[in-house]
Amino acid sequence: STGSSPDSSYSDSSRREADSFSYDGACAEELARSVGVPRLVVLEAVGSTMDVAHRLAGEGAPSGTIVLADQQTSGRGRGGKVWESRPGQGIWMTLIERPRDERAIEVLSIRVGLAAAKALDRFAEEPIRLKWPNDLFTNGKKLAGILVEARWREGKPEWVAIGIGINVLAPEGVPTAIGLEPGTSRLEVLEEVVALVRRALRETGSLTPAELAEFKTRDMALGHMCIEPANGEVRGITERGELVVALADSVVRVRSGSLIMMENWERTADNE
C-alpha cells in the first residue's frame, strides 16, 4: 500500500505516506521547491488537512509549512460545514503561518481570498468573484473556500492555519459548484496560489484602500438584499473586514456569521 487509511491525525503511517505518495507525479520535496516553502507534507488521504496542520504547528513546524492532500474524508468549512474533497479533483491544502500582527489576523480570510482570486483568474472562464467572508465564485457557482483558524497563547497569536479548498474539476452531483477550465494543471494552480497568498500574508494592519477597492470590484453581494447575518442591503466591507448592511433605519457592521442572499433563500424555498 502507498499510504495509511484516512485519518485526521498525523500518525507514523501518515509520515511514511508523505514520503512515498506522488501528487500528480511530484514528490513532497519537489513540490516544496516548486512552490518555495520550507516544508510540504503531501498525503494521499486524510480526514482534514487543518487537523494535521494544527498538530504540526504545535510541534514547531516553521511558517510556510503546507499540508496537501489528494483527498479529504472530512474536510471542513466555516460553521462546521463539510467541504467536498474527492481524490484528484481539486487542491485541498492548509498553510501554516506565524503572524504577530493582530490587526492583520482579523482580515486574513479577506486578504487571502483576494490573493487567491487573483491567482485563479487565469484558470477560470470568468473573473473570480468574492462572497464575504471566505468564498470564491465564478459563473455564479462556488469554486473555492477559505477557512482561517488561529491559535493563541497568553493572549498572543502563536500560529494560524489557513485552509484552502479549490475545485479544479467540478464535483459531480453538486449543481452549485464549479471547476476551473478543462485541462488545468493542479501543480500550476498550486504554484500560483501559494505565491500570491504568501505575498499577501506579508501585509500588516487592516485592509488597505487598494484592497478595499479590489474587493469592491469582485464583491458578488454588493447592492443585493440579504437575510443573514442581518436583513438588509449589502453595502460592502470595512477596513477591518466587517460586512456593512443597510437596514431600514440604520447601518450595521457585522464581524462574523454567514452571508445568505435573499434571492438564494427564495430559490431554496421555492424548491422545497
Coordinates of C-alpha atoms in Angstrom, one line a residue:
S1 CA 0.0 0.0 0.0
T2 CA 1.2 3.5 -0.7
G3 CA -0.4 5.0 2.4
S4 CA -2.4 4.7 5.5
S5 CA -6.1 4.7 5.9
P6 CA -7.6 8.2 6.1
D7 CA -7.1 9.8 9.5
S8 CA -7.2 13.4 10.7
S9 CA -4.1 12.8 12.9
Y10 CA -0.6 12.8 11.5
S11 CA 0.5 9.3 12.6
D12 CA 3.7 7.3 11.8
S13 CA 1.9 5.7 8.9
S14 CA 0.9 9.1 7.6
R15 CA 4.6 10.1 7.8
R16 CA 5.6 7.1 5.7
E17 CA 2.8 8.0 3.2
A18 CA 4.1 11.6 3.0
D19 CA 7.5 10.2 1.9
S20 CA 6.1 7.9 -0.8
F21 CA 2.9 9.4 -2.2
S22 CA 3.3 11.2 -5.6
Y23 CA 1.0 14.2 -6.2
D24 CA 0.4 14.4 -10.0
G25 CA 3.9 13.0 -10.5
A26 CA 5.7 15.2 -7.9
C27 CA 7.0 14.1 -4.5
A28 CA 6.8 16.3 -1.4
E29 CA 10.4 17.7 -1.8
E30 CA 9.8 18.6 -5.4
L31 CA 6.6 20.4 -4.5
A32 CA 8.2 22.3 -1.7
R33 CA 10.9 23.6 -4.1
S34 CA 8.5 24.5 -6.8
V35 CA 6.2 26.5 -4.6
G36 CA 9.0 27.9 -2.5
V37 CA 8.1 26.8 1.0
P38 CA 10.4 25.3 3.7
R39 CA 8.3 22.2 4.2
L40 CA 5.4 20.5 2.4
V41 CA 3.6 17.3 3.6
V42 CA 1.6 15.5 0.9
L43 CA -0.9 12.9 1.8
E44 CA -3.0 10.5 -0.3
A45 CA -6.0 10.7 2.0
V46 CA -6.6 12.5 5.4
G47 CA -9.6 13.5 7.5
S48 CA -8.8 17.2 7.3
T49 CA -5.5 19.0 6.3
M50 CA -6.4 21.6 9.0
D51 CA -6.1 19.0 11.8
V52 CA -2.7 17.8 10.5
A53 CA -1.5 21.4 10.2
H54 CA -2.5 22.3 13.8
R55 CA -0.7 19.2 15.0
L56 CA 2.5 20.1 13.1
A57 CA 2.3 23.7 14.1
G58 CA 2.1 22.6 17.8
E59 CA 5.2 20.5 17.2
G60 CA 7.1 23.6 15.9
A61 CA 6.6 23.5 12.1
P62 CA 8.0 26.6 10.5
S63 CA 6.0 29.4 9.0
G64 CA 5.2 28.5 5.4
T65 CA 4.7 24.8 6.0
I66 CA 1.9 23.3 3.8
V67 CA -0.2 20.2 4.3
L68 CA -1.6 19.0 1.0
A69 CA -3.9 16.1 0.4
D70 CA -5.2 14.3 -2.7
Q71 CA -8.4 13.6 -0.8
Q72 CA -10.1 14.7 2.4
T73 CA -12.7 12.5 4.0
S74 CA -14.0 15.1 6.5
G75 CA -12.7 18.5 5.1
R76 CA -14.5 21.4 6.8
G77 CA -15.6 24.8 6.1
R78 CA -17.0 27.6 8.3
G79 CA -19.7 26.8 10.8
G80 CA -19.0 23.0 10.7
K81 CA -19.9 22.7 7.1
V82 CA -18.4 19.8 5.1
W83 CA -16.2 20.6 2.0
E84 CA -16.4 18.1 -0.8
S85 CA -12.8 16.9 -1.3
R86 CA -12.7 14.0 -3.7
P87 CA -9.4 12.4 -4.9
G88 CA -7.8 14.0 -7.9
Q89 CA -10.5 16.7 -8.3
G90 CA -9.1 19.7 -6.5
I91 CA -6.5 21.3 -4.3
W92 CA -7.1 20.6 -0.6
M93 CA -4.4 22.3 1.5
T94 CA -3.6 24.1 4.7
L95 CA -0.8 26.7 5.1
I96 CA 0.8 27.4 8.5
E97 CA 1.9 30.9 9.2
R98 CA 3.0 32.6 12.4
P99 CA 1.9 36.3 12.1
R100 CA 2.2 38.6 15.1
D101 CA 0.0 41.5 13.9
E102 CA -3.4 41.0 15.4
R103 CA -5.0 43.6 13.0
A104 CA -3.7 41.6 10.1
I105 CA -5.1 38.3 11.5
E106 CA -8.7 39.7 11.8
V107 CA -8.7 40.4 8.0
L108 CA -6.8 37.3 7.0
S109 CA -9.7 35.5 5.3
I110 CA -10.5 38.6 3.1
R111 CA -6.8 39.2 2.3
V112 CA -6.2 35.5 1.4
G113 CA -9.4 35.5 -0.7
L114 CA -8.3 38.5 -2.7
A115 CA -4.9 36.9 -3.3
A116 CA -6.4 33.5 -4.3
A117 CA -8.9 35.3 -6.6
K118 CA -6.1 37.0 -8.5
A119 CA -4.2 33.7 -8.8
L120 CA -7.3 31.8 -10.1
D121 CA -8.4 34.4 -12.6
R122 CA -6.1 33.0 -15.3
F123 CA -7.5 29.4 -14.9
A124 CA -11.2 30.3 -15.0
E125 CA -13.5 31.3 -17.8
E126 CA -14.9 34.3 -16.0
P127 CA -13.3 36.6 -13.4
I128 CA -13.4 35.3 -9.8
R129 CA -15.9 36.9 -7.5
L130 CA -15.9 37.0 -3.7
K131 CA -18.6 36.4 -1.2
W132 CA -18.0 37.6 2.3
P133 CA -16.2 36.4 4.2
N134 CA -14.4 33.5 2.6
D135 CA -16.0 32.1 -0.6
L136 CA -14.8 32.4 -4.2
F137 CA -17.3 32.1 -7.1
T138 CA -17.2 32.1 -10.9
N139 CA -20.1 32.0 -13.3
G140 CA -22.4 32.2 -10.3
K141 CA -21.1 29.0 -8.8
K142 CA -18.8 28.2 -5.9
L143 CA -15.2 27.5 -6.9
A144 CA -13.2 27.7 -3.7
G145 CA -13.4 28.3 0.0
I146 CA -11.1 29.6 2.7
L147 CA -11.0 28.8 6.4
V148 CA -8.7 30.5 8.9
E149 CA -8.2 29.2 12.4
A150 CA -5.8 31.0 14.8
R151 CA -4.3 29.5 17.9
W152 CA -3.4 31.9 20.8
R153 CA -1.1 31.6 23.8
E154 CA -1.2 34.0 26.7
G155 CA -3.3 36.5 24.6
K156 CA -0.8 36.4 21.7
P157 CA -1.2 34.7 18.3
E158 CA 1.0 31.6 18.1
W159 CA 0.1 30.4 14.6
V160 CA -2.7 30.5 12.0
A161 CA -3.8 27.6 9.9
I162 CA -5.2 28.8 6.5
G163 CA -7.2 26.1 4.8
I164 CA -7.9 26.5 1.1
G165 CA -10.1 24.2 -1.0
I166 CA -10.3 24.7 -4.8
N167 CA -12.4 22.7 -7.2
V168 CA -10.1 22.0 -10.2
L169 CA -12.8 19.7 -11.5
A170 CA -16.5 20.4 -10.7
P171 CA -17.7 17.9 -8.2
E172 CA -20.4 15.5 -9.6
G173 CA -23.9 16.0 -8.3
V174 CA -23.3 19.4 -6.8
P175 CA -25.1 21.9 -9.2
T176 CA -24.0 24.9 -7.1
A177 CA -20.3 24.1 -7.6
I178 CA -17.9 24.7 -10.5
G179 CA -14.4 23.8 -11.5
L180 CA -11.6 25.6 -13.4
E181 CA -11.1 25.4 -17.2
P182 CA -10.7 21.9 -18.7
G183 CA -7.1 20.7 -18.7
T184 CA -6.0 22.9 -15.9
S185 CA -2.9 21.6 -14.1
R186 CA -3.2 21.2 -10.3
L187 CA 0.5 21.9 -10.0
E188 CA 0.3 25.2 -11.9
V189 CA -2.7 26.3 -9.8
L190 CA -0.8 25.3 -6.6
E191 CA 2.3 27.3 -7.5
E192 CA 0.3 30.4 -8.5
V193 CA -2.0 30.4 -5.4
V194 CA 0.8 29.7 -2.9
A195 CA 2.9 32.5 -4.3
L196 CA 0.2 35.2 -4.2
V197 CA -1.2 34.1 -0.9
R198 CA 2.2 34.1 0.9
R199 CA 2.9 37.5 -0.7
A200 CA -0.4 38.8 0.7
L201 CA 0.4 37.4 4.2
R202 CA 3.4 39.8 4.4
E203 CA 1.0 42.7 4.6
T204 CA 0.4 44.1 8.0
G205 CA -2.5 46.1 9.5
S206 CA -6.1 46.4 8.3
L207 CA -7.2 46.2 4.7
T208 CA -5.6 49.0 2.6
P209 CA -7.6 51.3 0.3
A210 CA -6.3 49.3 -2.7
E211 CA -7.5 46.0 -1.1
L212 CA -10.9 47.5 -0.4
A213 CA -11.2 48.8 -4.0
E214 CA -10.2 45.3 -5.3
F215 CA -12.8 43.7 -3.1
K216 CA -15.5 46.0 -4.3
T217 CA -14.8 45.0 -8.0
R218 CA -15.2 41.4 -7.0
D219 CA -17.9 41.7 -4.4
M220 CA -20.8 39.5 -5.7
A221 CA -23.2 40.6 -2.9
L222 CA -22.7 44.4 -3.2
G223 CA -26.1 46.1 -3.7
H224 CA -28.0 42.9 -3.1
M225 CA -30.5 42.1 -0.3
C226 CA -29.5 39.6 2.3
I227 CA -31.4 37.9 5.2
E228 CA -28.3 36.8 7.2
P229 CA -26.3 37.9 9.1
A230 CA -28.7 40.9 9.0
N231 CA -31.8 41.7 7.0
G232 CA -31.0 44.5 4.6
E233 CA -28.9 45.6 1.6
V234 CA -25.2 44.7 1.4
R235 CA -23.0 47.9 1.2
G236 CA -19.6 46.3 1.1
I237 CA -16.9 45.8 3.8
T238 CA -14.9 48.0 6.2
E239 CA -11.1 48.1 6.5
R240 CA -11.5 45.6 9.4
G241 CA -13.2 43.1 7.2
E242 CA -16.7 43.8 8.6
L243 CA -19.7 43.3 6.4
V244 CA -21.8 46.5 6.0
V245 CA -25.5 46.1 5.8
A246 CA -28.0 48.9 5.4
L247 CA -31.2 48.2 7.4
A248 CA -34.5 50.1 7.1
D249 CA -33.4 52.8 9.6
S250 CA -29.7 52.2 10.3
V251 CA -26.4 50.6 9.1
V252 CA -24.8 47.7 10.9
R253 CA -21.3 46.3 10.7
V254 CA -21.1 42.6 11.2
R255 CA -17.8 40.8 12.2
S256 CA -18.9 37.2 12.0
G257 CA -21.5 34.9 10.5
S258 CA -22.6 33.7 7.1
L259 CA -24.0 35.8 4.3
I260 CA -27.3 34.4 2.9
M261 CA -28.6 36.3 0.0
M262 CA -32.4 37.0 -0.4
E263 CA -32.5 35.5 -3.9
N264 CA -30.7 32.3 -2.8
W265 CA -33.1 31.9 0.1
E266 CA -36.2 32.5 -2.1
R267 CA -34.9 29.9 -4.7
T268 CA -34.3 27.4 -1.9
A269 CA -37.8 28.0 -0.5
D270 CA -39.4 27.6 -4.0
N271 CA -37.7 24.2 -4.4
E272 CA -38.9 22.8 -1.1

